């Protein structure tokens, strides 16, 4: 009986952790990202892809460049992990990660393709 109770508690604890995870949390609109600086969140918006000559990629949501409320950034070193970024251009997506301030714009550093989800 004690083993069943322990297994149930373990499963409930795991479920609580998964539900609190940003990957399972409701997304916030791109214009609200600025209010979540320093936090991990899932942000949604229409993707505008820019690939730099250096190999870096920017995935701006609901705008382009400095006019976008938030950007996802893929470094040239991580770019090989992201097989076909052009497939998300123009689509509604969600990006998940730690929202940082970079040049007065909220930005999420993307290291894993699992951080991007097409809606």
Tab-separated table of C-alpha atoms in Angstrom:
chain	number	residue	atom	x	y	z
A	1	UNK	CA	0.000	0.000	0.000
A	2	UNK	CA	2.873	2.354	0.839
A	3	UNK	CA	4.426	1.664	-2.587
A	4	UNK	CA	1.201	2.665	-4.380
A	5	UNK	CA	0.990	5.903	-2.392
A	6	UNK	CA	4.651	6.684	-3.152
A	7	UNK	CA	4.140	6.052	-6.891
A	8	UNK	CA	1.042	8.242	-6.913
A	9	UNK	CA	2.872	11.080	-5.144
A	10	UNK	CA	5.798	10.766	-7.550
A	11	UNK	CA	3.449	10.972	-10.554
A	12	UNK	CA	1.625	13.972	-9.107
A	13	UNK	CA	4.916	15.776	-8.459
A	14	UNK	CA	6.059	15.085	-12.037
A	15	UNK	CA	2.744	16.322	-13.413
A	16	UNK	CA	3.046	19.537	-11.367
A	17	UNK	CA	6.552	20.177	-12.738
A	18	UNK	CA	5.459	19.552	-16.332
A	19	UNK	CA	2.438	21.826	-16.037
A	20	UNK	CA	4.584	24.620	-14.615
A	21	UNK	CA	7.079	24.278	-17.459
A	22	UNK	CA	6.975	27.095	-20.052
A	23	UNK	CA	6.677	24.541	-22.836
A	24	UNK	CA	3.252	23.653	-21.444
A	25	UNK	CA	2.238	27.152	-20.390
A	26	UNK	CA	-0.095	29.354	-22.383
A	27	UNK	CA	1.745	31.629	-24.788
A	28	UNK	CA	1.846	35.388	-24.486
A	29	UNK	CA	1.419	37.768	-27.439
A	30	UNK	CA	4.640	39.192	-28.862
A	31	UNK	CA	3.844	42.748	-27.717
A	32	UNK	CA	3.726	41.526	-24.097
A	33	UNK	CA	7.246	40.053	-24.183
A	34	UNK	CA	8.768	43.296	-22.906
A	35	UNK	CA	6.833	42.855	-19.649
A	36	UNK	CA	8.429	39.437	-19.163
A	37	UNK	CA	12.123	40.387	-19.409
A	38	UNK	CA	14.253	38.102	-17.267
A	39	UNK	CA	11.647	35.340	-17.308
A	40	UNK	CA	11.168	32.178	-19.304
A	41	UNK	CA	8.016	32.245	-21.422
A	42	UNK	CA	6.395	31.093	-24.642
A	43	UNK	CA	5.753	33.978	-27.039
A	44	UNK	CA	3.524	33.812	-30.113
A	45	UNK	CA	3.401	35.835	-33.311
A	46	UNK	CA	3.904	35.814	-37.082
A	47	UNK	CA	7.491	34.952	-38.007
A	48	UNK	CA	9.658	37.155	-40.216
A	49	UNK	CA	12.959	35.391	-40.914
A	50	UNK	CA	16.224	37.200	-41.596
A	51	UNK	CA	19.395	35.218	-42.273
A	52	UNK	CA	22.566	37.258	-42.018
A	53	UNK	CA	25.643	36.721	-44.241
A	54	UNK	CA	27.476	35.552	-41.101
A	55	UNK	CA	25.015	32.645	-40.769
A	56	UNK	CA	23.096	34.056	-37.803
A	57	UNK	CA	19.312	34.001	-38.047
A	58	UNK	CA	16.733	36.326	-36.537
A	59	UNK	CA	13.121	35.284	-36.208
A	60	UNK	CA	11.195	38.484	-35.575
A	61	UNK	CA	7.611	38.154	-34.384
A	62	UNK	CA	4.921	40.522	-35.658
A	63	UNK	CA	7.344	42.891	-37.368
A	64	UNK	CA	10.858	43.040	-38.737
A	65	UNK	CA	14.088	44.313	-37.236
A	66	UNK	CA	13.846	47.028	-34.601
A	67	UNK	CA	10.103	47.347	-35.285
A	68	UNK	CA	9.390	43.826	-34.044
A	69	UNK	CA	8.213	43.479	-30.441
A	70	UNK	CA	10.425	40.412	-29.874
A	71	UNK	CA	13.011	38.356	-31.762
A	72	UNK	CA	14.337	34.837	-31.626
A	73	UNK	CA	18.067	34.599	-32.280
A	74	UNK	CA	19.941	31.588	-33.682
A	75	UNK	CA	23.727	31.905	-33.596
A	76	UNK	CA	25.813	30.680	-36.492
A	77	UNK	CA	27.203	27.979	-34.197
A	78	UNK	CA	23.722	26.612	-33.465
A	79	UNK	CA	22.375	27.100	-36.979
A	80	UNK	CA	23.169	23.504	-38.030
A	81	UNK	CA	20.611	22.232	-35.523
A	82	UNK	CA	17.839	24.161	-37.288
A	83	UNK	CA	17.400	22.293	-40.556
A	84	UNK	CA	14.816	24.400	-42.411
A	85	UNK	CA	14.146	27.781	-40.854
A	86	UNK	CA	12.693	29.099	-44.108
A	87	UNK	CA	9.665	26.835	-43.541
A	88	UNK	CA	8.486	29.046	-40.653
A	89	UNK	CA	8.799	32.373	-42.483
A	90	UNK	CA	5.400	34.081	-42.526
A	91	UNK	CA	3.754	31.485	-40.271
A	92	UNK	CA	2.224	31.889	-36.835
A	93	UNK	CA	4.683	30.354	-34.397
A	94	UNK	CA	5.541	30.123	-30.728
A	95	UNK	CA	9.062	30.424	-29.376
A	96	UNK	CA	9.970	29.411	-25.856
A	97	UNK	CA	12.934	30.549	-23.817
A	98	UNK	CA	14.450	33.094	-21.480
A	99	UNK	CA	13.495	36.610	-22.579
A	100	UNK	CA	16.487	38.931	-22.437
A	101	UNK	CA	16.999	42.573	-23.337
A	102	UNK	CA	19.299	42.936	-26.340
A	103	UNK	CA	19.775	46.433	-27.762
A	104	UNK	CA	16.523	47.589	-26.164
A	105	UNK	CA	14.518	44.753	-27.722
A	106	UNK	CA	13.264	41.552	-26.065
A	107	UNK	CA	15.081	38.556	-27.495
A	108	UNK	CA	15.077	34.798	-26.949
A	109	UNK	CA	18.312	32.925	-27.632
A	110	UNK	CA	17.332	29.775	-29.529
A	111	UNK	CA	19.601	26.761	-29.111
A	112	UNK	CA	17.228	23.876	-29.834
A	113	UNK	CA	14.615	23.485	-32.591
A	114	UNK	CA	12.176	22.301	-29.899
A	115	UNK	CA	12.009	25.959	-28.781
A	116	UNK	CA	10.041	26.746	-31.959
A	117	UNK	CA	6.553	25.456	-32.659
A	118	UNK	CA	4.330	26.258	-35.626
A	119	UNK	CA	0.795	27.009	-34.432
